[in-house]
PDB file of C-alpha atoms (C1' of nucleotides) in Angstrom:
ATOM      1  CA  MET V 978      -0.840   9.737  13.650  1.00 39.00           C
ATOM      2  CA  GLY V 979       1.614   7.403  12.166  1.00 34.00           C
ATOM      3  CA  ARG V 980       1.780   7.738   8.491  1.00 39.00           C
ATOM      4  CA  ALA V 981       2.476   4.949   6.170  1.00 42.00           C
ATOM      5  CA  PRO V 982       5.854   5.072   4.524  1.00 45.00           C
ATOM      6  CA  CYS V 983       5.945   7.420   1.618  1.00 49.00           C
ATOM      7  CA  CYS V 984       6.176   4.563  -0.734  1.00 48.00           C
ATOM      8  CA  GLU V 985       5.758   0.897  -0.758  1.00 45.00           C
ATOM      9  CA  LYS V 986       9.366  -0.016  -0.429  1.00 51.00           C
ATOM     10  CA  MET V 987       9.249  -3.160  -2.412  1.00 56.00           C
ATOM     11  CA  GLY V 988      10.804  -2.856  -5.782  1.00 72.00           C
ATOM     12  CA  LEU V 989      11.634   0.791  -5.497  1.00 82.00           C
ATOM     13  CA  LYS V 990      15.182   1.811  -6.087  1.00 84.00           C
ATOM     14  CA  LYS V 991      17.243   3.698  -3.563  1.00 84.00           C
ATOM     15  CA  GLY V 992      20.613   5.287  -3.575  1.00 84.00           C
ATOM     16  CA  PRO V 993      22.364   7.459  -6.091  1.00 87.00           C
ATOM     17  CA  TRP V 994      20.524   8.503  -9.186  1.00 89.00           C
ATOM     18  CA  THR V 995      21.787   7.512 -12.565  1.00 89.00           C
ATOM     19  CA  SER V 996      21.959   9.990 -15.389  1.00 86.00           C
ATOM     20  CA  GLU V 997      19.288   7.996 -17.142  1.00 87.00           C
ATOM     21  CA  GLU V 998      16.950   8.432 -14.241  1.00 88.00           C
ATOM     22  CA  ASP V 999      17.792  12.087 -14.121  1.00 88.00           C
ATOM     23  CA  LYS V1000      16.923  12.485 -17.747  1.00 87.00           C
ATOM     24  CA  VAL V1001      13.637  10.741 -17.321  1.00 89.00           C
ATOM     25  CA  LEU V1002      12.710  12.803 -14.324  1.00 89.00           C
ATOM     26  CA  VAL V1003      13.714  16.102 -15.843  1.00 87.00           C
ATOM     27  CA  ALA V1004      11.996  15.364 -19.082  1.00 87.00           C
ATOM     28  CA  HIS V1005       8.845  14.367 -17.322  1.00 88.00           C
ATOM     29  CA  ILE V1006       8.759  17.446 -15.174  1.00 87.00           C
ATOM     30  CA  GLN V1007       9.560  19.701 -18.077  1.00 84.00           C
ATOM     31  CA  ARG V1008       6.632  18.291 -19.946  1.00 84.00           C
ATOM     32  CA  PHE V1009       4.061  17.700 -17.312  1.00 85.00           C
ATOM     33  CA  GLY V1010       5.133  19.512 -14.219  1.00 84.00           C
ATOM     34  CA  HIS V1011       5.091  17.928 -10.831  1.00 81.00           C
ATOM     35  CA  GLY V1012       1.581  18.275  -9.618  1.00 80.00           C
ATOM     36  CA  ASN V1013       1.669  15.039  -7.731  1.00 85.00           C
ATOM     37  CA  TRP V1014       4.998  13.755  -6.602  1.00 86.00           C
ATOM     38  CA  ARG V1015       3.575  10.519  -5.415  1.00 83.00           C
ATOM     39  CA  ALA V1016       2.168   9.658  -8.774  1.00 86.00           C
ATOM     40  CA  LEU V1017       5.042  11.090 -10.739  1.00 88.00           C
ATOM     41  CA  PRO V1018       7.470   8.202 -10.622  1.00 87.00           C
ATOM     42  CA  LYS V1019       4.851   5.822 -11.857  1.00 84.00           C
ATOM     43  CA  GLN V1020       3.856   8.139 -14.648  1.00 86.00           C
ATOM     44  CA  ALA V1021       7.437   8.745 -15.586  1.00 87.00           C
ATOM     45  CA  GLY V1022       8.324   5.109 -15.351  1.00 87.00           C
ATOM     46  CA  LEU V1023      10.806   5.543 -12.559  1.00 88.00           C
ATOM     47  CA  LEU V1024      11.362   2.955  -9.896  1.00 88.00           C
ATOM     48  CA  ARG V1025      11.662   5.600  -7.230  1.00 89.00           C
ATOM     49  CA  CYS V1026       9.339   6.893  -4.623  1.00 87.00           C
ATOM     50  CA  GLY V1027       7.862  10.312  -5.088  1.00 88.00           C
ATOM     51  CA  LYS V1028       9.781  11.675  -2.199  1.00 87.00           C
ATOM     52  CA  SER V1029      13.021  10.658  -3.747  1.00 90.00           C
ATOM     53  CA  CYS V1030      12.026  12.238  -7.045  1.00 90.00           C
ATOM     54  CA  ARG V1031      11.068  15.440  -5.344  1.00 88.00           C
ATOM     55  CA  LEU V1032      14.332  15.619  -3.473  1.00 89.00           C
ATOM     56  CA  ARG V1033      16.342  14.902  -6.537  1.00 90.00           C
ATOM     57  CA  TRP V1034      14.554  17.599  -8.458  1.00 90.00           C
ATOM     58  CA  ILE V1035      14.711  20.220  -5.761  1.00 87.00           C
ATOM     59  CA  ASN V1036      18.257  19.628  -4.699  1.00 87.00           C
ATOM     60  CA  TYR V1037      19.880  18.786  -7.925  1.00 86.00           C
ATOM     61  CA  LEU V1038      17.923  18.901 -11.135  1.00 86.00           C
ATOM     62  CA  ARG V1039      16.099  22.169 -10.990  1.00 84.00           C
ATOM     63  CA  PRO V1040      17.420  24.343 -13.782  1.00 82.00           C
ATOM     64  CA  ASP V1041      17.760  27.419 -11.622  1.00 81.00           C
ATOM     65  CA  ILE V1042      20.100  25.855  -9.156  1.00 84.00           C
ATOM     66  CA  LYS V1043      23.320  27.713  -8.834  1.00 81.00           C
ATOM     67  CA  ARG V1044      26.118  25.252  -8.564  1.00 77.00           C
ATOM     68  CA  GLY V1045      29.677  25.638  -7.552  1.00 79.00           C
ATOM     69  CA  ASN V1046      31.371  27.053  -4.528  1.00 81.00           C
ATOM     70  CA  PHE V1047      29.691  29.498  -2.282  1.00 85.00           C
ATOM     71  CA  SER V1048      30.977  33.005  -2.613  1.00 86.00           C
ATOM     72  CA  LYS V1049      32.215  34.920   0.370  1.00 85.00           C
ATOM     73  CA  GLU V1050      29.064  36.995   0.241  1.00 86.00           C
ATOM     74  CA  GLU V1051      26.885  33.947   0.245  1.00 87.00           C
ATOM     75  CA  GLU V1052      28.723  32.475   3.169  1.00 87.00           C
ATOM     76  CA  ASP V1053      28.413  35.683   5.084  1.00 87.00           C
ATOM     77  CA  SER V1054      24.740  35.801   4.326  1.00 88.00           C
ATOM     78  CA  ILE V1055      24.294  32.295   5.575  1.00 89.00           C
ATOM     79  CA  ILE V1056      26.039  33.111   8.790  1.00 88.00           C
ATOM     80  CA  ARG V1057      23.938  36.189   9.308  1.00 87.00           C
ATOM     81  CA  LEU V1058      20.730  34.463   8.406  1.00 88.00           C
ATOM     82  CA  HIS V1059      21.538  31.522  10.580  1.00 88.00           C
ATOM     83  CA  LYS V1060      22.035  33.884  13.440  1.00 85.00           C
ATOM     84  CA  GLN V1061      18.581  35.247  12.814  1.00 85.00           C
ATOM     85  CA  LEU V1062      16.718  32.165  11.723  1.00 85.00           C
ATOM     86  CA  GLY V1063      18.504  29.300  13.345  1.00 84.00           C
ATOM     87  CA  ASN V1064      18.487  25.950  11.615  1.00 84.00           C
ATOM     88  CA  ARG V1065      15.662  26.912   9.343  1.00 86.00           C
ATOM     89  CA  TRP V1066      17.495  26.004   6.222  1.00 88.00           C
ATOM     90  CA  SER V1067      14.620  26.402   3.872  1.00 86.00           C
ATOM     91  CA  ALA V1068      14.062  29.941   5.071  1.00 87.00           C
ATOM     92  CA  ILE V1069      17.725  30.674   4.617  1.00 89.00           C
ATOM     93  CA  ALA V1070      17.688  29.097   1.202  1.00 88.00           C
ATOM     94  CA  ALA V1071      14.795  31.293   0.230  1.00 87.00           C
ATOM     95  CA  ARG V1072      17.090  34.291   0.670  1.00 87.00           C
ATOM     96  CA  LEU V1073      19.824  32.798  -1.428  1.00 87.00           C
ATOM     97  CA  PRO V1074      18.485  32.305  -4.893  1.00 83.00           C
ATOM     98  CA  GLY V1075      19.715  29.209  -6.571  1.00 84.00           C
ATOM     99  CA  ARG V1076      20.851  27.548  -3.402  1.00 89.00           C
ATOM    100  CA  THR V1077      19.023  24.687  -1.796  1.00 89.00           C
ATOM    101  CA  ASP V1078      18.370  24.091   1.826  1.00 88.00           C
ATOM    102  CA  ASN V1079      20.294  20.866   1.651  1.00 89.00           C
ATOM    103  CA  GLU V1080      23.297  22.554   0.162  1.00 89.00           C
ATOM    104  CA  ILE V1081      23.215  25.325   2.712  1.00 90.00           C
ATOM    105  CA  LYS V1082      22.852  22.834   5.494  1.00 88.00           C
ATOM    106  CA  ASN V1083      25.880  20.961   4.233  1.00 88.00           C
ATOM    107  CA  VAL V1084      27.956  24.082   3.902  1.00 88.00           C
ATOM    108  CA  TRP V1085      26.980  25.150   7.344  1.00 88.00           C
ATOM    109  CA  HIS V1086      27.952  21.917   8.962  1.00 85.00           C
ATOM    110  CA  THR V1087      31.155  21.480   7.030  1.00 83.00           C
ATOM    111  CA  HIS V1088      32.515  25.014   6.948  1.00 83.00           C
ATOM    112  CA  LEU V1089      30.599  27.813   8.503  1.00 84.00           C
ATOM    113  CA  LYS V1090      29.822  26.297  11.844  1.00 78.00           C
ATOM    114  CA  LYS V1091      33.476  25.687  12.464  1.00 75.00           C
ATOM    115  CA  ARG V1092      34.267  29.177  11.395  1.00 76.00           C
ATOM    116  CA  ILE V1093      31.994  30.810  13.896  1.00 73.00           C
ATOM    117  CA  GLU V1094      32.376  28.309  16.684  1.00 65.00           C
ATOM    118  CA  PRO V1095      35.998  27.319  16.635  1.00 56.00           C
ATOM    119  CA  THR V1096      36.333  27.207  20.359  1.00 48.00           C
ATOM    120  CA  LYS V1097      33.182  25.294  20.900  1.00 48.00           C
ATOM    121  CA  ASP V1098      34.257  22.744  18.400  1.00 43.00           C
ATOM    122  CA  LYS V1099      37.561  22.332  20.104  1.00 43.00           C
ATOM    123  CA  GLU V1100      35.862  21.649  23.351  1.00 44.00           C
ATOM    124  CA  GLU V1101      33.637  19.084  21.758  1.00 41.00           C
ATOM    125  CA  ALA V1102      36.593  17.469  20.150  1.00 40.00           C
ATOM    126  CA  ARG V1103      38.257  17.214  23.488  1.00 41.00           C
ATOM    127  CA  GLU V1104      35.239  15.721  25.120  1.00 41.00           C
ATOM    128  CA  ALA V1105      34.929  13.139  22.428  1.00 37.00           C
ATOM    129  CA  PRO V1106      38.509  12.532  21.509  1.00 35.00           C
ATOM    130  CA  ALA V1107      39.212  10.925  18.247  1.00 34.00           C
ATOM    131  CA  GLY V1108      36.849   8.520  19.704  1.00 31.00           C
ATOM    132  CA  GLY V1109      37.253   5.725  17.434  1.00 31.00           C
ATOM    133  CA  SER V1110      38.421   4.465  14.262  1.00 32.00           C
ATOM    134  CA  GLY V1111      37.793   5.262  10.762  1.00 29.00           C
ATOM    135  CA  LYS V1112      34.975   7.376   9.608  1.00 32.00           C
ATOM    136  CA  LYS V1113      33.617   9.500  12.336  1.00 33.00           C
ATOM    137  CA  ARG V1114      30.319  11.178  12.241  1.00 31.00           C
ATOM    138  CA  ARG V1115      30.463  14.778  13.213  1.00 33.00           C
ATOM    139  CA  PRO V1116      28.544  15.633  16.301  1.00 33.00           C
ATOM    140  CA  ALA V1117      24.933  16.122  15.601  1.00 32.00           C
ATOM    141  CA  ALA V1118      23.635  19.628  15.335  1.00 34.00           C
ATOM    142  CA  PRO V1119      21.812  20.813  18.390  1.00 35.00           C
ATOM    143  CA  ALA V1120      18.459  19.229  18.219  1.00 33.00           C
ATOM    144  CA  THR V1121      15.675  21.634  17.701  1.00 34.00           C
ATOM    145  CA  LYS V1122      12.295  20.530  18.671  1.00 33.00           C
ATOM    146  CA  ARG V1123      10.795  19.042  15.591  1.00 33.00           C
ATOM    147  CA  GLY V1124       7.954  20.980  14.299  1.00 33.00           C
ATOM    148  CA  ALA V1125       8.062  23.561  16.971  1.00 34.00           C
ATOM    149  CA  ALA V1126      10.164  25.892  14.932  1.00 35.00           C
ATOM    150  CA  ARG V1127       8.669  24.906  11.693  1.00 37.00           C
ATOM    151  CA  ARG V1128       6.192  26.411   9.363  1.00 37.00           C
ATOM    152  CA  ALA V1129       3.728  28.734  10.872  1.00 36.00           C
ATOM    153  CA  PRO V1130       0.115  28.258  10.104  1.00 34.00           C
ATOM    154  CA  ALA V1131      -0.610  29.975   6.874  1.00 32.00           C
ATOM    155  CA  ALA V1132      -1.142  33.673   7.199  1.00 33.00           C
ATOM    156  CA  THR V1133      -0.748  33.696  10.884  1.00 33.00           C
ATOM    157  CA  ASN V1134       2.077  35.261  12.679  1.00 35.00           C
ATOM    158  CA  VAL V1135       1.751  33.721  16.054  1.00 33.00           C
ATOM    159  CA  PRO V1136       5.081  33.052  17.587  1.00 34.00           C
ATOM    160  CA  ALA V1137       5.452  29.659  19.127  1.00 33.00           C
ATOM    161  CA  ALA V1138       5.932  29.468  22.809  1.00 33.00           C
ATOM    162  CA  ASP V1139       9.013  27.365  22.722  1.00 34.00           C
ATOM    163  CA  ALA V1140      12.502  28.686  22.594  1.00 33.00           C
ATOM    164  CA  ALA V1141      13.001  28.479  18.921  1.00 34.00           C
ATOM    165  CA  PRO V1142      15.969  30.428  17.699  1.00 35.00           C
ATOM    166  CA  VAL V1143      13.767  32.996  16.097  1.00 35.00           C
ATOM    167  CA  SER V1144      10.211  33.813  16.225  1.00 35.00           C
ATOM    168  CA  PRO V1145       8.880  36.257  13.698  1.00 34.00           C
ATOM    169  CA  GLU V1146      10.712  34.768  10.804  1.00 35.00           C
ATOM    170  CA  ARG V1147       9.444  31.330  11.358  1.00 34.00           C
ATOM    171  CA  SER V1148       6.643  31.755   8.969  1.00 35.00           C
ATOM    172  CA  ALA V1149       8.886  32.789   6.190  1.00 34.00           C
ATOM    173  CA  SER V1150       9.633  29.318   5.218  1.00 35.00           C
ATOM    174  CA  SER V1151       8.619  29.621   1.689  1.00 35.00           C
ATOM    175  CA  SER V1152      10.137  26.585   0.259  1.00 36.00           C
ATOM    176  CA  VAL V1153      12.974  26.698  -2.137  1.00 36.00           C
ATOM    177  CA  THR V1154      10.728  25.312  -4.729  1.00 37.00           C
ATOM    178  CA  GLU V1155       8.270  28.063  -4.418  1.00 36.00           C
ATOM    179  CA  SER V1156      10.671  30.873  -4.103  1.00 37.00           C
ATOM    180  CA  SER V1157      13.086  30.234  -6.844  1.00 37.00           C
ATOM    181  CA  VAL V1158      11.398  28.039  -9.256  1.00 36.00           C
ATOM    182  CA  THR V1159      10.097  30.804 -11.389  1.00 36.00           C
ATOM    183  CA  GLU V1160      13.405  31.544 -12.925  1.00 36.00           C
ATOM    184  CA  GLN V1161      12.890  28.974 -15.541  1.00 37.00           C
ATOM    185  CA  GLY V1162      14.871  30.761 -18.134  1.00 35.00           C
ATOM    186  CA  ASN V1163      17.916  30.752 -15.999  1.00 37.00           C
ATOM    187  CA  THR V1164      19.314  27.472 -17.081  1.00 36.00           C
ATOM    188  CA  GLY V1165      22.855  28.600 -17.119  1.00 34.00           C
ATOM    189  CA  THR V1166      24.103  25.828 -14.977  1.00 36.00           C
ATOM    190  CA  SER V1167      23.329  22.263 -15.267  1.00 37.00           C
ATOM    191  CA  PRO V1168      21.994  19.782 -12.890  1.00 37.00           C
ATOM    192  CA  GLY V1169      22.584  16.221 -12.238  1.00 36.00           C
ATOM    193  CA  PHE V1170      26.282  16.104 -12.679  1.00 38.00           C
ATOM    194  CA  PRO V1171      29.400  17.093 -10.879  1.00 36.00           C
ATOM    195  CA  LYS V1172      29.452  20.678  -9.940  1.00 37.00           C
ATOM    196  CA  GLU V1173      31.522  23.007 -11.957  1.00 36.00           C
ATOM    197  CA  GLU V1174      33.878  24.725  -9.630  1.00 36.00           C
ATOM    198  CA  SER V1175      33.389  28.383  -9.834  1.00 36.00           C
ATOM    199  CA  PHE V1176      36.910  29.149  -8.792  1.00 33.00           C
ATOM    200  CA  THR V1177      38.726  26.537 -10.695  1.00 35.00           C
ATOM    201  CA  SER V1178      38.702  25.866 -14.325  1.00 36.00           C
ATOM    202  CA  SER V1179      40.464  22.675 -14.854  1.00 37.00           C
ATOM    203  CA  PRO V1180      40.104  20.989 -18.209  1.00 37.00           C
ATOM    204  CA  ASP V1181      38.281  18.241 -16.429  1.00 38.00           C
ATOM    205  CA  ALA V1182      35.763  20.624 -15.078  1.00 36.00           C
ATOM    206  CA  ALA V1183      35.239  22.053 -18.487  1.00 37.00           C
ATOM    207  CA  GLU V1184      34.635  18.624 -19.815  1.00 38.00           C
ATOM    208  CA  GLU V1185      32.040  17.957 -17.210  1.00 37.00           C
ATOM    209  CA  PHE V1186      30.406  21.203 -18.019  1.00 36.00           C
ATOM    210  CA  GLN V1187      30.180  20.329 -21.640  1.00 40.00           C
ATOM    211  CA  PHE V1188      28.442  17.190 -20.724  1.00 39.00           C
ATOM    212  CA  ASP V1189      25.995  19.090 -18.645  1.00 46.00           C
ATOM    213  CA  GLU V1190      25.022  21.287 -21.488  1.00 44.00           C
ATOM    214  CA  SER V1191      24.404  18.401 -23.752  1.00 50.00           C
ATOM    215  CA  PHE V1192      22.377  16.767 -21.077  1.00 48.00           C
ATOM    216  CA  TRP V1193      19.973  19.647 -21.019  1.00 49.00           C
ATOM    217  CA  SER V1194      19.714  20.166 -24.699  1.00 51.00           C
ATOM    218  CA  GLU V1195      19.152  16.509 -25.162  1.00 51.00           C
ATOM    219  CA  THR V1196      16.599  16.302 -22.453  1.00 51.00           C
ATOM    220  CA  LEU V1197      14.695  19.364 -23.460  1.00 49.00           C
ATOM    221  CA  SER V1198      14.544  18.292 -27.040  1.00 53.00           C
ATOM    222  CA  MET V1199      12.998  14.974 -26.258  1.00 51.00           C
ATOM    223  CA  PRO V1200       9.791  14.678 -28.205  1.00 50.00           C
ATOM    224  CA  LEU V1201       6.600  14.866 -26.294  1.00 44.00           C
ATOM    225  CA  GLU V1202       5.475  11.761 -28.082  1.00 45.00           C
ATOM    226  CA  SER V1203       8.064   9.780 -26.254  1.00 47.00           C
ATOM    227  CA  PHE V1204       5.771   9.928 -23.294  1.00 42.00           C
ATOM    228  CA  ASP V1205       2.753   7.794 -23.521  1.00 43.00           C
ATOM    229  CA  VAL V1206       1.241   9.102 -20.367  1.00 41.00           C
ATOM    230  CA  PRO V1207      -1.930  10.957 -21.167  1.00 40.00           C
ATOM    231  CA  MET V1208      -1.432  14.039 -19.106  1.00 41.00           C
ATOM    232  CA  GLU V1209      -2.199  17.634 -19.595  1.00 40.00           C
ATOM    233  CA  PRO V1210       0.934  19.495 -20.448  1.00 41.00           C
ATOM    234  CA  CYS V1211       1.478  22.378 -18.202  1.00 40.00           C
ATOM    235  CA  ASP V1212       4.128  24.698 -17.022  1.00 41.00           C
ATOM    236  CA  ALA V1213       6.848  22.500 -15.781  1.00 40.00           C
ATOM    237  CA  PHE V1214       7.373  24.704 -12.825  1.00 40.00           C
ATOM    238  CA  GLY V1215       3.880  24.905 -11.647  1.00 38.00           C
ATOM    239  CA  ALA V1216       1.450  27.705 -11.893  1.00 37.00           C
ATOM    240  CA  ALA V1217       1.600  28.366  -8.197  1.00 35.00           C
ATOM    241  CA  ALA V1218       5.141  29.483  -8.502  1.00 36.00           C
ATOM    242  CA  THR V1219       4.172  32.330 -10.727  1.00 38.00           C
ATOM    243  CA  SER V1220       1.413  33.958  -8.816  1.00 38.00           C
ATOM    244  CA  GLY V1221       0.416  32.762  -5.435  1.00 37.00           C
ATOM    245  CA  ALA V1222       3.811  31.932  -4.125  1.00 38.00           C
ATOM    246  CA  ALA V1223       5.217  35.191  -5.353  1.00 40.00           C
ATOM    247  CA  ASP V1224       2.517  37.048  -3.530  1.00 40.00           C
ATOM    248  CA  ASP V1225       3.270  35.082  -0.435  1.00 40.00           C
ATOM    249  CA  MET V1226       6.871  36.013  -0.681  1.00 42.00           C
ATOM    250  CA  ASP V1227       6.017  39.637  -0.966  1.00 46.00           C
ATOM    251  CA  TYR V1228       3.778  39.388   2.010  1.00 42.00           C
ATOM    252  CA  TRP V1229       6.381  37.745   4.161  1.00 43.00           C
ATOM    253  CA  LEU V1230       9.049  40.025   2.930  1.00 46.00           C
ATOM    254  CA  ARG V1231       7.008  42.934   4.182  1.00 49.00           C
ATOM    255  CA  VAL V1232       6.513  41.195   7.477  1.00 42.00           C
ATOM    256  CA  PHE V1233      10.226  40.701   7.850  1.00 45.00           C
ATOM    257  CA  MET V1234      11.070  44.184   6.875  1.00 47.00           C
ATOM    258  CA  GLU V1235       8.580  45.529   9.317  1.00 46.00           C
ATOM    259  CA  SER V1236       9.883  43.268  12.016  1.00 44.00           C
ATOM    260  CA  GLY V1237      13.193  44.997  11.569  1.00 42.00           C
ATOM    261  CA  ASP V1238      15.187  41.811  11.769  1.00 42.00           C
ATOM    262  CA  VAL V1239      16.036  41.278   8.218  1.00 41.00           C
ATOM    263  CA  GLN V1240      16.750  44.495   6.539  1.00 42.00           C
ATOM    264  CA  GLN V1241      20.083  44.599   4.920  1.00 42.00           C
ATOM    265  CA  GLU V1242      20.090  40.887   4.499  1.00 40.00           C
ATOM    266  CA  LEU V1243      17.825  40.753   1.558  1.00 42.00           C
ATOM    267  CA  PRO V1244      19.843  41.572  -1.487  1.00 42.00           C
ATOM    268  CA  GLN V1245      17.234  40.148  -3.735  1.00 40.00           C
ATOM    269  CA  ILE V1246      14.170  38.092  -3.785  1.00 36.00           C
TER     270      ILE V1246
ATOM    271  C1'  DA H 381      52.939   3.013  -3.033  1.00 56.37           C
ATOM    272  C1'  DA H 382      49.911   1.700   0.454  1.00 56.37           C
ATOM    273  C1'  DT H 383      47.087   2.640   4.121  1.00 56.37           C
ATOM    274  C1'  DA H 384      44.461   5.267   7.382  1.00 56.37           C
ATOM    275  C1'  DC H 385      41.976   9.056   8.306  1.00 56.37           C
ATOM    276  C1'  DC H 386      39.152  13.108   7.099  1.00 56.37           C
ATOM    277  C1'  DC H 387      35.778  15.717   4.514  1.00 56.37           C
ATOM    278  C1'  DT H 388      32.088  16.551   1.444  1.00 56.37           C
ATOM    279  C1'  DC H 389      27.641  16.072  -0.212  1.00 56.37           C
ATOM    280  C1'  DA H 390      23.790  13.399  -2.232  1.00 56.37           C
ATOM    281  C1'  DA H 391      20.283  10.922  -0.457  1.00 56.37           C
ATOM    282  C1'  DC H 392      17.466   8.859   3.073  1.00 56.37           C
ATOM    283  C1'  DC H 393      14.468   8.970   7.213  1.00 56.37           C
ATOM    284  C1'  DG H 394      10.938  10.365  10.106  1.00 56.37           C
ATOM    285  C1'  DC H 395       7.993  13.874  11.609  1.00 56.37           C
ATOM    286  C1'  DA H 396       4.732  17.726  11.162  1.00 56.37           C
ATOM    287  C1'  DC H 397       1.588  20.402   8.627  1.00 56.37           C
ATOM    288  C1'  DG H 398      -2.230  21.666   5.458  1.00 56.37           C
ATOM    289  C1'  DA H 399      -5.721  20.038   2.443  1.00 56.37           C
ATOM    290  C1'  DC H 400      -9.276  17.211   1.610  1.00 56.37           C
ATOM    291  C1'  DA H 401     -12.757  13.477   1.808  1.00 56.37           C
TER     292       DA H 401
ATOM    293  C1'  DG M1485     -14.582  16.068  13.838  1.00 56.37           C
ATOM    294  C1'  DT M1486     -11.555  12.602  12.218  1.00 56.37           C
ATOM    295  C1'  DG M1487      -8.512  10.097   9.387  1.00 56.37           C
ATOM    296  C1'  DT M1488      -5.695   9.934   5.294  1.00 56.37           C
ATOM    297  C1'  DC M1489      -2.877  11.805   1.754  1.00 56.37           C
ATOM    298  C1'  DG M1490       0.654  14.549  -0.191  1.00 56.37           C
ATOM    299  C1'  DT M1491       4.233  17.553   0.673  1.00 56.37           C
ATOM    300  C1'  DG M1492       7.922  20.090   3.002  1.00 56.37           C
ATOM    301  C1'  DC M1493      11.410  20.286   6.371  1.00 56.37           C
ATOM    302  C1'  DG M1494      15.401  19.307   9.362  1.00 56.37           C
ATOM    303  C1'  DG M1495      18.407  15.787  10.968  1.00 56.37           C
ATOM    304  C1'  DT M1496      21.293  12.076   9.836  1.00 56.37           C
ATOM    305  C1'  DT M1497      23.875   8.712   7.196  1.00 56.37           C
ATOM    306  C1'  DG M1498      27.309   6.637   4.323  1.00 56.37           C
ATOM    307  C1'  DA M1499      29.858   6.273  -0.109  1.00 56.37           C
ATOM    308  C1'  DG M1500      33.540   8.009  -2.235  1.00 56.37           C
ATOM    309  C1'  DG M1501      37.128  11.256  -3.059  1.00 56.37           C
ATOM    310  C1'  DG M1502      40.943  13.797  -1.002  1.00 56.37           C
ATOM    311  C1'  DT M1503      44.758  14.268   2.083  1.00 56.37           C
ATOM    312  C1'  DA M1504      48.095  12.962   5.471  1.00 56.37           C
ATOM    313  C1'  DT M1505      51.239   9.624   7.199  1.00 56.37           C
TER     314       DT M1505
END
DNA sequence: AATACCCTCAACCGCACGACA
DNA sequence: GTGTCGTGCGGTTGAGGGTAT
């Protein structure tokens, strides 16, 4: 069932987000929530497709995102969870509050994979020796069958027949958005701008951080009247995040605990 | 100092799923 | 029952910064 592209490409901007766009998006979501990503860019006056807005929000602008380097504990958790869950980054992210699937995926491919598979990597490197000039793409991650290891049907626990890396956990893929979005008050770190390095504190970093803070205060203090879109104000983080999704998480948490796979690995949820 | 190479990460792409008409 | 829509997910790409030569 081929779906039309998520957006009519004409006229829509692609590529890196500007701070202006970030402000607009954040302000809009803070005021009106994101009930409909597809309609959001139009309502907010952004020349982006809804998908792009969603990604930007989830991976970068959400106030509860923890930025900065991964701690040793986090890295260890990722390794353990990856062992259990495979490339199910969203499920892994759900266990690491404040971290996004994209971020975890990046960390895995850039650091952790090498750490746990040094020999394998060497072999691959030998098979495909420097292979070329200039920028080289790293070898692709082992392809998992699309969809096969993906979300389970809601409230079912039927393991798929294929050889997905894990079976019982597959249904745990509460999205990052659902799982962590409730921590609205936790706006300690700031989105949309260079990460502050948690282990370095250069003056430059401090400067960036200052800017971040002002970004948020500025954004959050924007008057509602500056939006002429007649929408119902609502919780910027969506009502679902406060009740239904939390219940889901509890349910799946119980399932995992009972499955015996994920016991010590759940420091918090 | 200049250049080439490497690494990181934000963003894009395409597919699959659930909801709904 | 079927098709479409909206969303979520994992894989992949490429710009840009960092490092080595």
